[in-house]
């Protein structure tokens, strides 16, 4: 029997590549005529190279949910609701981590399966908090107080400042993108409050943060004893597992912000899509269905460093022992996470709108001018729709 080869593309962190390599290895043992090869690329490469072009080369693609508007416009990946059973998709919905499953729906079609789930959550070095006699922050003022001591680390690259800008708009009472008739991301008052609040914290942090993504934050916190706490960065359960890094991070819920409740963060994670150009769509679909199933997500996928998109895996006692209670500690934040826009063209906005926010946080300036710049980028993105 001739061997069928499927090619997949994912991102290069252990969370993104290792569980897929393990799954491909096992799948090949179960089905010897199927070989699945996974290639990894950096998060920046994900941003720089359009996924729709990759569908002509790869059978299986790991995607970010805001891309589904493009998928709907181009039909370059398969609408999974037309290929997978209603019962299977209903089970995926019932076991969604927050809105992960629904985030891959657009235009009445399911463009990906939620294989991975994440949102910015708090993390800390429990050993260092105890050593320094500090308490885990519970409020925004607690975060600022610890930051004044030089013990707080946050991600500060453009994309992460944009994701947290959304959060602080919500914290000040209004979600972004809720007034499409005005063609504004957020009103001047709310947006300015969000920027000023962010700058208060960013100004207290090491300037190195402006080169740090969430992975760099986790690496710095686990490889050195310089920082005790991070109030928000996309969570990576790998760093809460013994043996992965020199020290263990403990992950937690976000802090209380004024009277508006816990900080609501911006949903991340990834989905698994099947290329419409695949020469072996039946086999690619079969693997996708298998790797995102209850059985694999709750066992093999999680055990090999994955951060599953399947809720039952997050509630598993065994998985929480493995990951220092990462899953149960952060699940409330996932369930409350904000979903980004998904219209065709949004990714143009996401690629560029963080730059003026980062510039403001790093070097100061006029908040209203920043908001005008991001509104201009928003208008450009709508032209893509």
XYZ file of N, CA and C in Angstrom, residues 8-277:
810
model
N 1.982 19.394 7.846
C 1.330 20.363 8.713
C 2.263 21.486 9.091
N 1.702 22.661 9.399
C 2.483 23.829 9.806
C 1.949 24.335 11.143
N 2.859 24.549 12.092
C 2.482 25.032 13.413
C 3.513 26.050 13.883
N 3.452 26.442 15.155
C 4.392 27.434 15.681
C 5.412 26.751 16.566
N 6.555 27.451 16.752
C 7.758 26.787 17.183
C 7.988 26.576 18.662
N 7.081 26.957 19.547
C 7.285 26.691 20.963
C 6.922 25.242 21.278
N 7.451 24.717 22.379
C 7.141 23.344 22.784
C 5.634 23.107 22.864
N 4.891 24.125 23.327
C 3.435 23.985 23.416
C 2.811 23.771 22.053
N 3.426 24.350 21.007
C 2.843 24.274 19.674
C 3.274 23.076 18.871
N 4.520 22.629 19.043
C 5.061 21.589 18.166
C 5.123 20.212 18.823
N 5.523 20.128 20.099
C 5.795 18.833 20.716
C 4.579 17.911 20.770
N 3.399 18.387 21.196
C 2.248 17.471 21.222
C 1.827 17.001 19.836
N 2.050 17.835 18.820
C 1.695 17.429 17.462
C 2.671 16.390 16.918
N 3.945 16.511 17.279
C 4.914 15.490 16.885
C 4.574 14.157 17.549
N 4.218 14.221 18.827
C 3.850 12.994 19.538
C 2.591 12.375 18.934
N 1.629 13.222 18.600
C 0.387 12.723 18.004
C 0.641 12.114 16.631
N 1.485 12.764 15.842
C 1.804 12.239 14.511
C 2.520 10.900 14.602
N 3.426 10.784 15.568
C 4.148 9.519 15.762
C 3.168 8.393 16.095
N 2.278 8.657 17.049
C 1.331 7.616 17.456
C 0.350 7.292 16.336
N -0.088 8.312 15.615
C -1.045 8.091 14.526
C -0.421 7.217 13.443
N 0.859 7.440 13.176
C 1.549 6.618 12.196
C 1.694 5.178 12.631
N 1.765 4.955 13.951
C 1.806 3.583 14.471
C 0.444 2.913 14.342
N -0.603 3.686 14.547
C -1.958 3.146 14.416
C -2.352 2.928 12.960
N -1.869 3.828 12.094
C -2.202 3.768 10.670
C -0.896 3.850 9.869
N -0.224 2.733 9.674
C 1.118 2.722 9.069
C 1.196 3.304 7.662
N 0.061 3.426 6.983
C 0.096 4.005 5.635
C 0.005 5.532 5.647
N -0.088 6.132 6.865
C -0.179 7.598 6.987
C 1.086 8.140 7.649
N 1.729 9.086 6.998
C 2.877 9.783 7.582
C 2.543 11.263 7.676
N 2.695 11.820 8.868
C 2.375 13.236 9.093
C 3.635 13.973 9.512
N 4.017 14.960 8.729
C 5.204 15.761 9.012
C 4.781 17.166 9.446
N 5.299 17.600 10.580
C 4.981 18.938 11.082
C 6.193 19.859 10.974
N 5.983 21.025 10.410
C 7.019 22.047 10.334
C 6.637 23.170 11.288
N 7.635 23.759 11.924
C 7.359 24.854 12.854
C 7.903 26.167 12.311
N 7.259 27.256 12.715
C 7.733 28.597 12.390
C 7.513 29.490 13.588
N 8.187 30.620 13.625
C 8.087 31.508 14.781
C 6.740 32.232 14.797
N 6.415 32.799 15.951
C 5.192 33.600 16.051
C 5.244 34.777 15.089
N 6.443 35.356 14.903
C 6.569 36.483 13.981
C 6.332 36.039 12.546
N 6.813 34.844 12.201
C 6.576 34.315 10.857
C 5.092 34.062 10.629
N 4.390 33.681 11.685
C 2.951 33.526 11.575
C 2.305 34.851 11.178
N 2.810 35.933 11.766
C 2.242 37.256 11.479
C 2.630 37.751 10.092
N 3.833 37.383 9.640
C 4.372 37.975 8.420
C 3.948 37.283 7.128
N 3.585 36.011 7.203
C 3.277 35.278 5.978
C 1.812 34.869 5.987
N 1.035 35.295 5.025
C -0.408 35.029 5.028
C -0.727 33.532 5.043
N -1.598 33.150 5.960
C -1.954 31.737 6.097
C -2.605 31.219 4.821
N -3.381 32.072 4.146
C -4.076 31.602 2.948
C -3.105 31.123 1.882
N -1.882 31.653 1.888
C -0.880 31.170 0.943
C -0.322 29.812 1.363
N -0.273 29.585 2.678
C 0.244 28.312 3.188
C -0.679 27.144 2.881
N -1.958 27.422 2.654
C -2.902 26.336 2.395
C -2.592 25.600 1.092
N -1.798 26.212 0.231
C -1.436 25.549 -1.032
C -0.264 24.585 -0.856
N 0.386 24.685 0.308
C 1.552 23.844 0.577
C 1.286 22.799 1.650
N 0.426 23.152 2.620
C 0.221 22.286 3.780
C -1.205 21.744 3.825
N -1.334 20.512 4.306
C -2.647 19.868 4.456
C -3.317 20.297 5.756
N -2.518 20.471 6.800
C -3.016 20.775 8.138
C -2.371 22.065 8.615
N -3.169 22.992 9.134
C -2.651 24.303 9.528
C -3.156 24.687 10.912
N -2.222 25.125 11.752
C -2.575 25.685 13.052
C -2.782 27.187 12.853
N -3.964 27.682 13.229
C -4.332 29.075 12.947
C -4.745 29.821 14.218
N -4.807 31.138 14.093
C -5.308 32.034 15.129
C -6.752 32.398 14.747
N -7.672 32.420 15.712
C -9.089 32.548 15.344
C -9.460 33.816 14.566
N -8.762 34.966 14.716
C -9.159 36.114 13.886
C -8.979 35.902 12.389
N -8.305 34.821 11.996
C -8.095 34.550 10.576
C -9.343 33.965 9.907
N -10.363 33.549 10.674
C -11.488 32.836 10.056
C -12.309 33.721 9.119
N -12.266 35.032 9.298
C -12.942 35.904 8.335
C -12.317 35.783 6.966
N -10.994 35.679 6.934
C -10.279 35.454 5.674
C -10.622 34.076 5.115
N -10.681 33.079 5.978
C -11.045 31.731 5.529
C -12.420 31.734 4.871
N -13.338 32.478 5.476
C -14.691 32.554 4.937
C -14.717 33.258 3.583
N -13.846 34.257 3.428
C -13.810 35.020 2.174
C -13.122 34.265 1.046
N -12.138 33.435 1.398
C -11.316 32.776 0.373
C -11.624 31.292 0.184
N -12.290 30.685 1.194
C -12.587 29.240 1.149
C -11.334 28.394 0.915
N -10.218 28.826 1.501
C -8.965 28.104 1.296
C -8.766 26.959 2.293
N -9.639 26.887 3.309
C -9.670 25.709 4.175
C -11.087 25.154 4.156
N -11.223 23.897 4.581
C -12.518 23.233 4.500
C -13.451 23.684 5.625
N -14.730 23.929 5.311
C -15.725 24.189 6.355
C -16.038 22.874 7.062
N -15.570 22.717 8.276
C -15.590 21.413 8.941
C -16.992 20.931 9.270
N -17.929 21.855 9.370
C -19.311 21.451 9.634
C -19.904 20.655 8.483
N -19.285 20.724 7.310
C -19.766 19.957 6.164
C -19.084 18.590 6.054
N -18.110 18.339 6.940
C -17.349 17.096 6.858
C -17.365 16.283 8.151
N -17.557 16.941 9.282
C -17.595 16.250 10.561
C -19.034 16.174 11.053
N -19.344 15.148 11.819
C -20.728 14.919 12.241
C -21.204 15.997 13.196
N -22.507 16.202 13.209
C -23.108 17.171 14.130
C -22.849 16.765 15.577
N -22.844 15.449 15.851
C -22.587 14.969 17.213
C -21.166 15.303 17.653
N -20.207 15.135 16.743
C -18.810 15.442 17.082
C -18.662 16.929 17.398
N -19.223 17.778 16.559
C -19.110 19.226 16.764
C -19.875 19.671 18.005
N -20.982 19.005 18.302
C -21.735 19.329 19.520
C -20.911 18.986 20.758
N -20.165 17.897 20.696
C -19.298 17.519 21.812
C -18.166 18.535 21.968
N -17.620 18.996 20.843
C -16.585 20.026 20.898
C -17.127 21.303 21.546
N -18.331 21.682 21.183
C -18.948 22.873 21.756
C -19.190 22.687 23.253
N -19.702 21.516 23.634
C -19.986 21.248 25.044
C -18.713 21.248 25.882
N -17.593 20.930 25.260
C -16.322 20.873 25.972
C -15.391 22.019 25.595
N -15.957 23.113 25.149
C -15.146 24.273 24.796
C -14.555 24.920 26.048
N -13.332 25.384 25.947
C -12.719 26.194 26.995
C -13.086 27.640 26.691
N -14.002 28.191 27.478
C -14.531 29.509 27.165
C -15.169 29.495 25.786
N -14.872 30.526 24.983
C -15.447 30.630 23.647
C -14.509 30.096 22.560
N -13.570 29.226 22.972
C -12.580 28.742 22.008
C -13.228 28.104 20.785
N -14.166 27.195 20.981
C -14.787 26.514 19.838
C -15.539 27.506 18.955
N -16.346 28.359 19.579
C -17.138 29.319 18.809
C -16.273 30.339 18.088
N -15.066 30.586 18.589
C -14.215 31.593 17.960
C -13.796 31.191 16.546
N -13.896 29.917 16.225
C -13.532 29.445 14.876
C -14.758 29.310 13.972
N -15.892 29.806 14.426
C -17.095 29.854 13.597
C -17.214 31.246 12.986
N -17.543 31.274 11.710
C -17.740 32.561 11.041
C -18.537 32.299 9.767
N -19.476 33.182 9.500
C -20.293 33.013 8.302
C -21.106 31.734 8.317
N -21.451 31.272 9.511
C -22.257 30.059 9.647
C -21.482 28.773 9.426
N -20.138 28.852 9.405
C -19.331 27.660 9.160
C -18.237 27.526 10.222
N -17.794 26.290 10.419
C -16.748 25.988 11.395
C -15.440 25.793 10.633
N -14.513 26.750 10.780
C -13.309 26.748 9.957
C -12.122 26.054 10.611
N -12.233 25.752 11.888
C -11.144 25.067 12.595
C -11.700 24.420 13.854
N -10.929 23.502 14.411
C -11.237 22.905 15.705
C -10.281 23.482 16.740
N -10.800 23.773 17.924
C -9.976 24.379 18.983
C -9.045 23.317 19.565
N -7.819 23.316 19.089
C -6.846 22.323 19.545
C -6.056 22.818 20.754
N -6.079 24.123 21.007
C -5.264 24.760 22.045
C -6.046 25.951 22.585
N -5.912 26.224 23.884
C -6.634 27.351 24.486
C -5.704 28.165 25.371
N -5.842 29.489 25.298
C -4.997 30.371 26.110
C -5.604 31.757 26.192
N -5.222 32.477 27.240
C -5.536 33.892 27.405
C -4.512 34.454 28.386
N -4.289 35.754 28.434
C -3.386 36.290 29.450
C -3.897 36.000 30.861
N -3.007 35.463 31.670
C -3.300 35.147 33.065
C -2.118 35.606 33.913
N -2.308 35.619 35.224
C -1.224 35.995 36.134
C -0.297 34.800 36.364
N 0.964 35.078 36.666
C 1.912 34.026 37.017
C 2.882 34.566 38.058
N 3.422 33.654 38.855
C 4.327 34.108 39.910
C 5.262 32.998 40.358
N 6.343 33.416 40.970
C 7.291 32.493 41.592
C 6.901 32.358 43.066
N 6.250 31.281 43.389
C 5.785 31.074 44.762
C 6.945 31.080 45.747
N 8.059 30.471 45.356
C 9.212 30.411 46.247
C 9.762 31.796 46.553
N 9.792 32.659 45.533
C 10.345 33.996 45.732
C 9.397 34.910 46.502
N 8.090 34.763 46.279
C 7.134 35.544 47.071
C 7.336 35.262 48.551
N 7.471 33.970 48.886
C 7.668 33.584 50.287
C 9.003 34.097 50.800
N 10.028 33.983 49.978
C 11.372 34.420 50.369
C 11.427 35.912 50.657
N 10.695 36.703 49.864
C 10.700 38.162 50.021
C 9.605 38.656 50.968
N 8.808 37.727 51.496
C 7.741 38.113 52.415
C 6.643 38.913 51.753
N 6.406 38.644 50.459
C 5.368 39.357 49.713
C 4.114 38.490 49.569
N 2.979 39.147 49.494
C 1.714 38.447 49.258
C 1.356 38.498 47.776
N 0.654 37.495 47.323
C 0.190 37.474 45.929
C -0.772 38.645 45.718
N -0.505 39.519 44.741
C -1.408 40.652 44.501
C -2.850 40.208 44.232
N -3.770 40.953 44.807
C -5.192 40.679 44.602
C -5.888 41.806 43.867
N -5.318 42.997 43.916
C -5.926 44.174 43.288
C -4.910 44.870 42.388
N -5.412 45.773 41.556
C -4.546 46.545 40.673
C -3.548 47.377 41.473
N -3.983 47.934 42.585
C -3.069 48.711 43.423
C -1.966 47.834 44.006
N -2.292 46.581 44.312
C -1.264 45.642 44.787
C -0.199 45.420 43.715
N -0.641 45.326 42.462
C 0.296 45.134 41.347
C 1.237 46.325 41.245
N 0.675 47.529 41.323
C 1.491 48.745 41.226
C 2.491 48.830 42.386
N 2.051 48.434 43.561
C 2.938 48.486 44.729
C 4.125 47.542 44.560
N 3.872 46.343 44.030
C 4.952 45.387 43.813
C 5.853 45.838 42.669
N 5.257 46.465 41.658
C 6.035 46.971 40.525
C 6.993 48.075 40.966
N 6.572 48.885 41.927
C 7.432 49.963 42.438
C 8.684 49.409 43.112
N 8.616 48.152 43.521
C 9.774 47.482 44.126
C 10.645 46.796 43.070
N 10.239 46.921 41.784
C 11.027 46.347 40.701
C 10.871 44.850 40.547
N 9.742 44.302 41.001
C 9.587 42.852 41.015
C 8.511 42.325 40.067
N 8.009 43.201 39.181
C 6.947 42.811 38.243
C 7.489 42.817 36.820
N 7.131 41.803 36.055
C 7.532 41.688 34.655
C 6.290 41.494 33.797
N 6.225 42.185 32.661
C 5.096 42.054 31.743
C 5.611 42.039 30.303
N 4.865 41.450 29.369
C 5.264 41.526 27.960
C 4.958 42.913 27.408
N 5.871 43.426 26.563
C 5.683 44.790 26.072
C 5.851 44.963 24.577
N 5.919 43.854 23.825
C 5.972 44.028 22.374
C 4.616 44.497 21.875
N 4.574 44.969 20.639
C 3.388 45.673 20.136
C 2.113 44.839 20.222
N 2.163 43.581 19.787
C 0.942 42.779 19.757
C 0.375 42.587 21.164
N 1.254 42.427 22.155
C 0.772 42.216 23.521
C 0.238 43.494 24.148
N 0.812 44.630 23.788
C 0.247 45.888 24.291
C -1.150 46.110 23.705
N -1.357 45.698 22.462
C -2.683 45.827 21.855
C -3.694 44.928 22.560
N -3.296 43.680 22.828
C -4.214 42.762 23.508
C -4.598 43.277 24.894
N -3.644 43.896 25.597
C -3.955 44.427 26.913
C -4.695 45.758 26.831
N -4.519 46.491 25.747
C -5.322 47.698 25.537
C -6.801 47.325 25.494
N -7.131 46.235 24.794
C -8.520 45.767 24.785
C -9.004 45.537 26.218
N -8.155 44.868 27.022
C -8.530 44.532 28.392
C -8.795 45.780 29.232
N -7.951 46.775 29.073
C -8.112 47.968 29.910
C -9.242 48.870 29.419
N -9.581 48.782 28.150
C -10.811 49.450 27.703
C -12.013 48.820 28.405
N -12.047 47.497 28.441
C -13.137 46.792 29.120
C -13.151 47.143 30.604
N -11.959 47.186 31.211
C -11.869 47.515 32.640
C -12.413 48.908 32.924
N -12.319 49.807 31.942
C -12.844 51.164 32.116
C -14.272 51.299 31.591
N -14.902 50.173 31.329
C -16.341 50.182 31.118
C -16.874 49.969 29.725
N -15.984 49.820 28.722
C -16.503 49.652 27.372
C -15.578 48.765 26.547
N -16.150 47.763 25.898
C -15.357 46.888 25.041
C -15.057 47.582 23.718
N -13.907 47.319 23.122
C -13.589 47.914 21.814
C -14.448 47.318 20.706
N -14.527 48.022 19.598
C -15.222 47.579 18.381
C -16.729 47.385 18.579
N -17.318 48.105 19.506
C -18.751 47.933 19.761
C -19.605 49.021 19.119
N -18.971 49.969 18.415
C -19.730 51.047 17.785
C -19.304 51.177 16.323
N -19.659 50.176 15.484
C -19.183 50.163 14.099
C -19.652 51.356 13.276
N -20.777 51.956 13.640
C -21.278 53.098 12.876
C -20.336 54.293 12.989
N -19.641 54.396 14.116
C -18.718 55.503 14.327
C -17.354 55.255 13.704
N -17.101 54.023 13.258
C -15.806 53.655 12.668
C -14.645 53.995 13.608
N -14.891 53.776 14.908
C -13.853 54.010 15.906
C -13.655 52.732 16.717
N -12.399 52.458 17.072
C -12.120 51.281 17.894
C -12.720 51.456 19.278
N -12.558 52.652 19.829
C -13.080 52.962 21.159
C -13.244 54.471 21.254
N -14.130 54.928 22.125
C -14.301 56.373 22.281
C -13.074 56.982 22.952
N -12.888 58.268 22.755
C -11.693 58.963 23.231
C -11.538 58.854 24.746
N -12.628 59.031 25.476
C -12.543 59.012 26.943
C -12.084 57.646 27.458
N -12.743 56.575 26.998
C -12.389 55.233 27.473
C -10.989 54.843 27.022
N -10.680 55.120 25.757
C -9.362 54.778 25.230
C -8.248 55.502 25.951
N -8.464 56.770 26.243
C -7.440 57.553 26.957
C -7.238 57.025 28.373
N -8.329 56.686 29.037
C -8.216 56.114 30.380
C -7.421 54.806 30.345
N -7.700 53.975 29.341
C -6.998 52.697 29.217
C -5.505 52.911 29.018
N -5.149 53.827 28.130
C -3.738 54.098 27.856
C -3.026 54.666 29.083
N -3.678 55.591 29.783
C -3.059 56.175 30.965
C -2.855 55.125 32.055
N -3.828 54.266 32.241
C -3.705 53.197 33.236
C -2.557 52.264 32.889
N -2.467 51.882 31.626
C -1.382 51.007 31.198
C -0.029 51.670 31.436
N 0.089 52.929 31.060
C 1.377 53.613 31.167
C 1.842 53.686 32.624
N 0.902 53.792 33.543
C 1.256 53.824 34.961
C 2.056 52.585 35.346
N 1.638 51.418 34.858
C 2.370 50.186 35.155
C 3.611 50.041 34.291
N 3.478 50.250 32.993
C 4.610 50.061 32.080
C 5.809 50.937 32.503
N 5.526 52.124 33.021
C 6.596 53.029 33.447
C 7.369 52.493 34.652
N 6.758 51.583 35.398
C 7.395 51.042 36.599
C 8.225 49.798 36.317
N 8.176 49.323 35.067
C 8.816 48.055 34.728
C 10.141 48.242 34.006
N 10.957 47.206 34.064
C 12.239 47.169 33.367
C 12.018 47.477 31.885
N 12.864 48.321 31.302
C 12.686 48.712 29.900
C 12.854 47.547 28.936
N 13.434 46.477 29.394
C 13.592 45.295 28.546
C 12.249 44.718 28.110
N 11.179 45.060 28.838
C 9.872 44.475 28.506
C 9.444 44.789 27.075
N 9.937 45.880 26.515
C 9.501 46.265 25.173
C 10.060 45.355 24.080
N 10.900 44.398 24.490
C 11.364 43.353 23.566
C 10.819 41.983 23.953
N 9.969 41.936 24.981
C 9.515 40.659 25.530
C 8.111 40.295 25.058
N 7.975 39.058 24.563
C 6.653 38.467 24.380
C 6.375 37.579 25.595
N 5.204 36.939 25.687
C 4.914 36.126 26.873
C 5.907 34.988 27.106
N 6.449 34.416 26.033
C 7.441 33.352 26.201
C 8.697 33.907 26.869
N 9.144 35.075 26.413
C 10.336 35.687 27.001
C 10.118 36.022 28.475
N 8.908 36.458 28.814
C 8.587 36.731 30.218
C 8.700 35.460 31.046
N 8.102 34.380 30.562
C 8.144 33.105 31.297
C 9.573 32.583 31.420
N 10.358 32.736 30.355
C 11.750 32.284 30.406
C 12.547 33.094 31.438
N 12.359 34.411 31.430
C 13.098 35.265 32.377
C 12.700 34.944 33.822
N 11.423 34.684 34.035
C 10.950 34.423 35.393
C 11.352 33.043 35.898
N 11.592 32.108 34.995
C 11.957 30.760 35.436
C 13.461 30.498 35.380
N 14.195 31.332 34.652
C 15.640 31.121 34.546
C 16.451 32.061 35.426
N 15.797 33.089 35.964
C 16.458 33.995 36.910
C 15.528 34.197 38.105
N 16.056 34.831 39.149
C 15.255 35.159 40.328
C 14.977 36.658 40.403
N 14.985 37.320 39.249
C 14.863 38.780 39.208
C 13.446 39.285 39.472
N 12.443 38.486 39.106
C 11.064 38.968 39.179
C 10.173 37.947 39.881
N 9.204 38.484 40.589
C 8.314 37.638 41.384
C 6.977 37.373 40.709
N 6.526 38.323 39.865
C 5.105 38.297 39.480
C 4.891 38.916 38.106
N 3.980 38.334 37.365
C 3.486 38.899 36.106
C 1.966 38.939 36.186
N 1.339 40.107 36.040
C -0.120 40.203 36.203
C -0.922 39.703 35.007
N -0.265 39.669 33.827
C -0.978 39.200 32.631
C 0.022 38.911 31.510
N -0.026 37.699 31.034
C 0.698 37.282 29.829
C 0.047 35.976 29.399
N -0.002 35.736 28.099
C -0.611 34.486 27.632
C 0.053 33.320 28.346
N -0.774 32.472 28.955
C -0.277 31.400 29.802
C 0.321 30.241 29.020
N 1.365 29.648 29.580
C 2.032 28.481 29.014
C 2.191 27.453 30.123
N 1.371 26.413 30.083
C 1.411 25.421 31.156
C 2.753 24.713 31.241
N 3.549 24.766 30.181
C 4.877 24.128 30.199
C 5.705 24.617 31.386
N 5.626 25.922 31.674
C 6.468 26.510 32.711
C 5.968 26.194 34.114
N 4.809 25.576 34.214
C 4.314 25.144 35.525
C 4.569 23.654 35.745
N 5.286 23.032 34.809
C 5.566 21.592 34.893
C 7.006 21.364 35.363
N 7.177 20.464 36.277
C 8.492 20.168 36.822
C 9.410 19.642 35.732
N 10.618 20.213 35.670
C 11.622 19.746 34.734
C 11.699 20.535 33.440
N 10.695 21.356 33.162
C 10.708 22.098 31.904
C 11.672 23.274 31.959
N 11.713 23.950 33.100
C 12.595 25.109 33.286
C 13.244 24.998 34.662
N 14.303 25.768 34.925
C 14.988 25.669 36.208
C 14.077 25.900 37.420
N 13.110 26.813 37.293
C 12.157 27.071 38.369
C 10.742 26.936 37.826
N 9.799 26.735 38.714
C 8.404 26.526 38.324
C 7.607 27.816 38.501
N 6.798 28.132 37.490
C 5.831 29.219 37.614
C 4.505 28.660 38.088
N 3.860 29.392 38.976
C 2.490 29.076 39.362
C 1.591 30.106 38.686
N 0.516 29.630 38.077
C -0.393 30.529 37.352
C -1.660 30.761 38.161
N -2.270 31.935 37.941
C -3.408 32.337 38.765
C -4.367 33.230 37.992
N -5.485 33.510 38.627
C -6.497 34.424 38.084
C -5.920 35.843 38.026
N -6.552 36.683 37.231
C -6.160 38.086 37.170
C -6.643 38.827 38.421
N -6.137 40.039 38.601
C -6.479 40.803 39.808
C -7.764 41.602 39.622
N -8.289 42.066 40.735
C -9.455 42.933 40.748
C -9.054 44.327 40.284
N -9.821 44.888 39.360
C -9.548 46.247 38.899
C -10.672 47.161 39.356
N -10.363 48.054 40.292
C -11.349 49.012 40.814
C -12.642 48.283 41.157
N -13.770 48.835 40.702
C -15.057 48.210 41.004
C -15.606 47.403 39.839
N -14.794 47.232 38.785
C -15.309 46.582 37.575
C -15.043 45.080 37.545
N -14.468 44.528 38.614
C -14.240 43.092 38.669
C -12.839 42.703 38.220
N -12.630 41.393 38.045
C -11.329 40.898 37.623
C -11.029 41.368 36.201
N -9.757 41.631 35.926
C -9.365 42.022 34.576
C -9.767 40.942 33.576
N -10.474 41.345 32.550
C -10.888 40.433 31.482
C -9.844 40.492 30.369
N -9.286 39.349 30.013
C -8.211 39.354 29.025
C -8.695 38.826 27.673
N -7.791 38.839 26.695
C -8.157 38.610 25.296
C -7.827 37.188 24.860
N -8.835 36.466 24.424
C -8.699 35.051 24.091
C -7.649 34.813 23.005
N -6.806 33.824 23.249
C -5.812 33.398 22.263
C -6.054 31.955 21.882
N -5.011 31.132 22.022
C -5.133 29.732 21.629
C -5.016 29.559 20.129
N -5.152 28.322 19.683
C -5.061 28.039 18.250
C -6.100 27.012 17.828
N -6.357 27.012 16.513
C -7.279 26.042 15.934
C -6.583 25.221 14.865
N -7.131 24.077 14.575
C -6.593 23.193 13.542
C -7.524 23.211 12.334
N -6.989 23.630 11.187
C -7.752 23.675 9.935
C -7.202 22.677 8.932
N -8.037 22.334 7.964
C -7.645 21.412 6.879
C -7.711 22.184 5.562
N -6.622 22.163 4.816
C -6.550 22.907 3.562
C -7.558 22.404 2.538
N -8.173 23.348 1.853
C -9.085 22.999 0.756
C -8.320 22.479 -0.452
N -7.002 22.676 -0.463
C -6.170 22.232 -1.580
C -5.481 20.896 -1.312
